Amino acid sequence: LLRGHDNEVACVTFSASGRILASGQIQSAHRDGEQIVVWEYDSRKPIYRLTGVEGSVIALKFSEDDRFLAALGEGSKNGNDMVIWDMQNGSIAQYIKFKNVASSLCWGNTVVADSSRRIKTPKYSLFTFHAVQVQAHFLEYDIRTMHYALKSDLVRFPSAGLTRGYNDCCLSPSKTELVAGTSVGELMVFSAENLVYRAALPISTNGLLSVCTAGEYVFIGAGDGKVKKLQGSDQYWTIVGEAQ
């Protein structure tokens, strides 16, 4: 049992290694209350107690190498914010304020920033999902400032645009696409390499609440109480199993 919050826990995430996990809570009643606790799994002890986002924590994800933790705050009608913490020391690596509220986030692929350099540094990609857009953020080490810098771009949509409420998202098993579940029950597919919309596939009438991968499959937690198992890529996905 992990004890460390003073309000209800809103989200939990494990790192890819399973070594650490993080839990985020509903906004504390105390001005200086911690919003996020990072735990060492084996010892069940807290490593960091973090603050920085506005309001309750609504999304929480580790980078695939455990180096960074990103979180979204609930914010307000004027937007919300995202904070990225460095897990080497618990410091804030990046902060960004969104005018359009982001409802979910996920890390993309991590690549070598510049293979010609003597010292190889990773370049991280991170995606945030907003009602009218999807943003791609690239976190890369700047040798001039000796800090990580964040650059952002937009994922391209059809000219008519698409407005959706995104509940959860992740990288596909092939790591070439992003898949996201929406409040209207669609699985949205985007190319992680070309930053372009690919498909909207109806999966459930009651919304898709959670999305994750295991092996070659994508698992969907749907609003109808079913867990659906999908297999495929790009515009072609098939439901190969489901359980109530």
Phi, psi and omega in degrees: 000128180257122179241126181186358182249156177248012175208177183299142177281128184261330180203152180222142176217143174260149171285162182298327180284341184080001183285325181229158174220161180227144177232135179241147188241168169295150186311132182289148175284346180261139184300324183256021181289141179286140180267327186227138174240129175258128186244147166274122189295314185297317183272345184062026181250147179289139176262313180225149169240119193241147172224166177151335179267159182272124177078205180291154177275125184248346178205149189203121181213141173269149169292161188293342178258011179072002187288321185234151173237127178247143180218148173250138173265157181297322178068213182212189179295344179270007179120180176220184186228163176231136177237139174243122179255145175273119183282357174285332181217359178080009181275159176282121179271324180207148174226135178220137178255127180260136173284322175261125186302130172266132184255342178205163180211158172203151176277145175261210181285150172251127183232169174284126186297313182210104184293345181279345180287149176295318177259117182277128177238145181282150172243122185260148172240142184218135184240136176242140186249122182241162185304320185248003182198163171237129181252140175252130181239138183238121183255115186224142181285128179260112184290342179285318181264347182064031178221162174280136178245149183244127174239145186235153178215170179252141171283135185279133178247168171303154185302330180286341180079164177220130177251122182218156170259114184265129182262323181199163184202161176197171175279141181291165179303327179281349182064019178254346180232158167255136176238136184223140178264138183247167181289343179262005173092017179261149167262114180268134183240133180228146174282121179284338182274317184261356179055057181217145176294140181241318185196157171231113188246121179291127183240319183210147181281345185252021177089156176250116189267329181214150182221132175207166179241153173207118184063232181264012185243155169250131179251134183241128170265109187262158181289350177272008178088006182253149170256125184249140181250120184243151176222141179154198177196161176050240183270000189239107180227144182231136173281114184255358177184158175203156180219144180273000000 
